[in-house]
C-alpha positions as a Markdown table, in Angstrom:
| # | Residue | x | y | z |
|---|---|---|---|---|
| 1 | Met | 34.3 | 30.0 | -1.5 |
| 2 | Phe | 30.6 | 30.7 | -2.5 |
| 3 | Gln | 29.4 | 32.5 | -5.5 |
| 4 | Thr | 26.4 | 34.0 | -7.5 |
| 5 | Val | 25.6 | 32.3 | -10.9 |
| 6 | Pro | 23.8 | 34.4 | -13.6 |
| 7 | Gly | 20.4 | 35.2 | -12.8 |
| 8 | Gly | 21.4 | 35.9 | -9.1 |
| 9 | Thr | 21.0 | 32.4 | -7.6 |
| 10 | Val | 23.2 | 32.2 | -4.5 |
| 11 | Leu | 25.5 | 29.1 | -4.1 |
| 12 | Gly | 27.1 | 30.0 | -1.0 |
| 13 | Tyr | 27.5 | 32.2 | 2.1 |
| 14 | Arg | 29.8 | 34.9 | 0.7 |
| 15 | Ala | 28.1 | 35.2 | -2.6 |
| 16 | Arg | 26.8 | 38.8 | -3.6 |
| 17 | Met | 23.6 | 39.6 | -5.1 |
| 18 | Pro | 22.1 | 43.0 | -5.8 |
| 19 | Arg | 19.9 | 44.1 | -3.0 |
| 20 | Ser | 16.7 | 44.6 | -5.3 |
| 21 | Arg | 17.1 | 40.9 | -6.3 |
| 22 | Val | 17.4 | 39.8 | -2.6 |
| 23 | Val | 14.3 | 41.5 | -1.8 |
| 24 | Val | 12.3 | 40.2 | -4.9 |
| 25 | Thr | 13.7 | 36.7 | -4.0 |
| 26 | Leu | 12.6 | 36.9 | -0.5 |
| 27 | Leu | 9.2 | 38.3 | -1.4 |
| 28 | Val | 8.9 | 35.6 | -4.1 |
| 29 | His | 9.6 | 32.7 | -1.7 |
| 30 | Gly | 7.5 | 34.3 | 1.2 |
| 31 | Leu | 4.5 | 34.6 | -1.0 |
| 32 | Leu | 4.8 | 31.1 | -2.2 |
| 33 | Ala | 5.0 | 29.8 | 1.3 |
| 34 | Val | 1.9 | 31.8 | 2.4 |
| 35 | Ala | 0.2 | 30.5 | -0.6 |
| 36 | Leu | 1.0 | 26.8 | 0.4 |
| 37 | Ile | 0.1 | 27.2 | 3.7 |
| 38 | Gly | -3.3 | 28.8 | 2.9 |
| 39 | Gly | -4.0 | 26.2 | 0.4 |
| 40 | Cys | -3.5 | 23.2 | 3.0 |
| 41 | Ser | -5.3 | 24.8 | 5.9 |
| 42 | Lys | -8.8 | 25.2 | 4.4 |
| 43 | Lys | -10.9 | 22.3 | 3.4 |
| 44 | Arg | -13.6 | 22.6 | 0.4 |
| 45 | Asp | -17.0 | 22.4 | 1.5 |
| 46 | Arg | -18.8 | 19.3 | 0.4 |
| 47 | Gly | -21.5 | 21.4 | -1.1 |
| 48 | Ala | -19.1 | 23.2 | -3.3 |
| 49 | Cys | -18.4 | 19.9 | -5.2 |
| 50 | Lys | -20.7 | 18.8 | -8.3 |
| 51 | Pro | -22.3 | 15.5 | -8.3 |
| 52 | Met | -20.3 | 12.6 | -9.7 |
| 53 | Ser | -20.2 | 12.3 | -13.5 |
| 54 | Val | -18.2 | 9.8 | -15.4 |
| 55 | Thr | -18.2 | 9.4 | -19.3 |
| 56 | Ala | -16.1 | 7.4 | -21.6 |
| 57 | Gly | -16.0 | 8.1 | -25.4 |
| 58 | Gly | -18.8 | 10.7 | -24.8 |
| 59 | Val | -21.3 | 8.5 | -23.3 |
| 60 | Ala | -22.2 | 8.8 | -19.5 |
| 61 | Ile | -21.6 | 5.9 | -17.2 |
| 62 | Gly | -24.3 | 5.6 | -14.8 |
| 63 | Ala | -25.4 | 3.6 | -11.8 |
| 64 | Leu | -22.3 | 3.8 | -10.0 |
| 65 | Gly | -24.0 | 3.8 | -6.6 |
| 66 | His | -22.0 | 1.5 | -4.4 |
| 67 | Gly | -19.0 | 3.1 | -2.8 |
| 68 | Leu | -16.5 | 2.0 | -0.4 |
| 69 | Ala | -13.5 | 3.9 | 1.0 |
| 70 | Arg | -10.2 | 3.1 | 2.7 |
| 71 | Leu | -7.1 | 4.6 | 4.1 |
| 72 | Asn | -3.9 | 3.4 | 2.1 |
| 73 | Lys | -0.6 | 3.4 | 3.9 |
| 74 | Thr | 2.6 | 3.0 | 1.9 |
| 75 | Gly | 5.8 | 3.5 | 3.8 |
| 76 | His | 5.7 | 7.0 | 5.2 |
| 77 | Thr | 2.8 | 8.3 | 3.3 |
| 78 | Gln | -0.9 | 7.6 | 3.2 |
| 79 | Ser | -3.8 | 8.5 | 1.0 |
| 80 | Trp | -7.7 | 8.2 | 1.0 |
| 81 | Gln | -9.3 | 6.1 | -1.6 |
| 82 | Val | -12.9 | 5.8 | -2.7 |
| 83 | Asp | -14.1 | 3.4 | -5.2 |
| 84 | Val | -17.6 | 3.0 | -6.7 |
| 85 | Trp | -19.2 | 0.2 | -8.5 |
| 86 | Asn | -22.1 | -0.6 | -10.7 |
| 87 | His | -23.3 | -3.3 | -8.1 |
| 88 | Asp | -23.2 | -4.0 | -4.6 |
| 89 | Lys | -21.3 | -7.1 | -4.5 |
| 90 | Val | -18.1 | -5.9 | -3.1 |
| 91 | Thr | -17.8 | -6.0 | 0.7 |
| 92 | Cys | -15.0 | -4.5 | 2.9 |
| 93 | Glu | -13.4 | -7.7 | 3.5 |
| 94 | Lys | -13.2 | -8.1 | -0.4 |
| 95 | Tyr | -12.3 | -4.6 | -0.8 |
| 96 | Asn | -9.2 | -4.7 | 1.5 |
| 97 | Asn | -7.8 | -8.2 | 0.5 |
| 98 | Lys | -4.2 | -7.7 | -0.3 |
| 99 | Arg | -4.6 | -10.6 | -2.7 |
| 100 | Gly | -7.2 | -8.8 | -4.7 |
| 101 | Arg | -10.6 | -10.0 | -5.7 |
| 102 | Thr | -12.7 | -11.5 | -8.6 |
| 103 | Val | -13.9 | -9.0 | -10.9 |
| 104 | Leu | -17.4 | -9.6 | -12.0 |
| 105 | Pro | -18.6 | -9.7 | -15.5 |
| 106 | Gly | -20.0 | -6.4 | -16.5 |
| 107 | Glu | -18.4 | -4.8 | -13.7 |
| 108 | Val | -17.5 | -1.0 | -14.0 |
| 109 | Ser | -15.2 | 0.3 | -11.2 |
| 110 | Val | -14.1 | 3.9 | -11.0 |
| 111 | Arg | -12.0 | 5.3 | -8.2 |
| 112 | Ala | -10.4 | 8.6 | -6.6 |
| 113 | Phe | -7.6 | 9.0 | -4.3 |
| 114 | Ala | -6.2 | 12.1 | -2.3 |
| 115 | Gly | -4.0 | 13.1 | 0.5 |
| 116 | Gly | -0.8 | 11.1 | -0.6 |
| 117 | Glu | 2.7 | 12.7 | -1.8 |
| 118 | Gly | 4.0 | 13.2 | -5.3 |
| 119 | Met | 2.4 | 12.9 | -8.7 |
| 120 | Met | 0.6 | 9.7 | -7.6 |
| 121 | Gly | -0.5 | 11.3 | -4.3 |
| 122 | Gln | -3.8 | 12.1 | -5.8 |
| 123 | Gly | -5.6 | 11.0 | -8.9 |
| 124 | Val | -8.5 | 8.8 | -10.4 |
| 125 | Gly | -8.8 | 5.5 | -12.1 |
| 126 | Ile | -11.4 | 3.6 | -14.3 |
| 127 | Asp | -11.1 | -0.2 | -14.8 |
| 128 | Val | -7.4 | -1.1 | -14.8 |
| 129 | His | -6.1 | 2.4 | -15.7 |
| 130 | Thr | -4.9 | 5.0 | -13.1 |
| 131 | Gln | -4.3 | 8.4 | -13.9 |
| 132 | Gly | -2.0 | 10.4 | -11.3 |
| 133 | Gly | -1.6 | 14.1 | -10.8 |
| 134 | Val | -5.3 | 15.0 | -10.8 |
| 135 | Glu | -6.6 | 17.6 | -8.4 |
| 136 | Val | -8.5 | 15.5 | -5.8 |
| 137 | Glu | -9.5 | 16.7 | -2.4 |
| 138 | Val | -10.9 | 15.2 | 0.9 |
| 139 | Val | -14.1 | 16.9 | 1.7 |
| 140 | Gly | -15.8 | 16.8 | 5.1 |
| 141 | Ala | -14.6 | 15.0 | 8.2 |
| 142 | Glu | -12.3 | 12.1 | 8.2 |
| 143 | Pro | -14.1 | 8.9 | 9.3 |
| 144 | Lys | -13.9 | 7.7 | 13.0 |
| 145 | Ala | -15.5 | 4.4 | 12.7 |
| 146 | Ile | -15.9 | 1.5 | 10.1 |
| 147 | Gly | -19.1 | 2.4 | 8.1 |
| 148 | Asp | -18.5 | 6.3 | 8.4 |
| 149 | Gln | -18.8 | 8.2 | 5.1 |
| 150 | Val | -15.6 | 9.3 | 3.3 |
| 151 | Thr | -15.9 | 11.8 | 0.6 |
| 152 | Leu | -13.5 | 13.0 | -2.3 |
| 153 | Cys | -14.1 | 15.8 | -4.7 |
| 154 | Val | -12.5 | 15.4 | -8.2 |
| 155 | Asp | -11.8 | 18.6 | -10.1 |
| 156 | His | -12.5 | 17.6 | -13.8 |
| 157 | Ala | -10.0 | 14.8 | -14.7 |
| 158 | Ala | -9.9 | 14.2 | -18.4 |
| 159 | Phe | -7.5 | 11.5 | -20.0 |
| 160 | Lys | -7.3 | 8.7 | -22.2 |
| 161 | Pro | -6.5 | 5.3 | -20.5 |
| 162 | Ile | -3.7 | 3.2 | -22.0 |
| 163 | Ala | -5.2 | 0.0 | -20.9 |
| 164 | Gly | -8.5 | -1.9 | -20.1 |
| 165 | Thr | -11.9 | -1.7 | -21.2 |
| 166 | Tyr | -11.8 | 2.1 | -21.8 |
| 167 | Lys | -8.4 | 2.0 | -23.7 |
| 168 | Asp | -8.0 | 5.1 | -26.0 |
| 169 | Gln | -11.3 | 6.5 | -25.2 |
| 170 | Asp | -11.7 | 10.1 | -23.9 |
| 171 | Val | -12.6 | 9.6 | -20.4 |
| 172 | Val | -13.8 | 12.5 | -18.1 |
| 173 | Ile | -14.3 | 12.1 | -14.2 |
| 174 | Asp | -15.6 | 14.8 | -12.3 |
| 175 | Gly | -17.4 | 15.6 | -8.8 |
| 176 | Leu | -18.2 | 13.7 | -5.5 |
| 177 | Phe | -17.0 | 10.3 | -4.8 |
| 178 | Glu | -18.6 | 8.9 | -1.5 |
| 179 | Gly | -18.1 | 5.4 | 0.2 |
| 180 | Ala | -18.4 | 3.8 | 3.5 |
| 181 | Tyr | -15.3 | 3.6 | 5.4 |
| 182 | Cys | -13.6 | 0.0 | 5.5 |
| 183 | Gly | -10.5 | 0.7 | 7.6 |
| 184 | Glu | -6.8 | 0.8 | 6.8 |
| 185 | Met | -4.7 | -1.0 | 4.0 |
| 186 | Ser | -1.0 | -1.2 | 4.3 |
| 187 | Phe | 1.1 | -2.0 | 1.4 |
């Protein structure tokens, strides 16, 4: 036998719920479904995103002009990632090496990722710290070939890293992340 619990939640087939609650429940769920479908179908225009800005401890981190991108595949999910550096010594071969790469002295690296599932489906990172649950969106067309541009838009990520060079500093990451597509990486 099914029943209704306090608050009108239906726990089975023969549960009774006042008609007004049924209508409200259906309308609420219908509106949520419409909102979710609408949010997924429209991509933001690249021009609607600010230029990239990264600060740590209130100090701007500039010269992050070298960007590379890839499509990360983990099990049944995938996400786009763009990393930017303060130098141009990272190649696609080094970037997609599953064994990692050597971090150069004085290197600053910042990243953004989007399109995955769950809390870590989108986010940002600086140095060794990764911050999930940040609003990041793919803007523009997905790449068709190696070297094509991948562009992500970060909507104001503010956090304090728990590890690395910027540990316990107020970090703010915002705006466009752009990088040349280096292919897919499966984990």
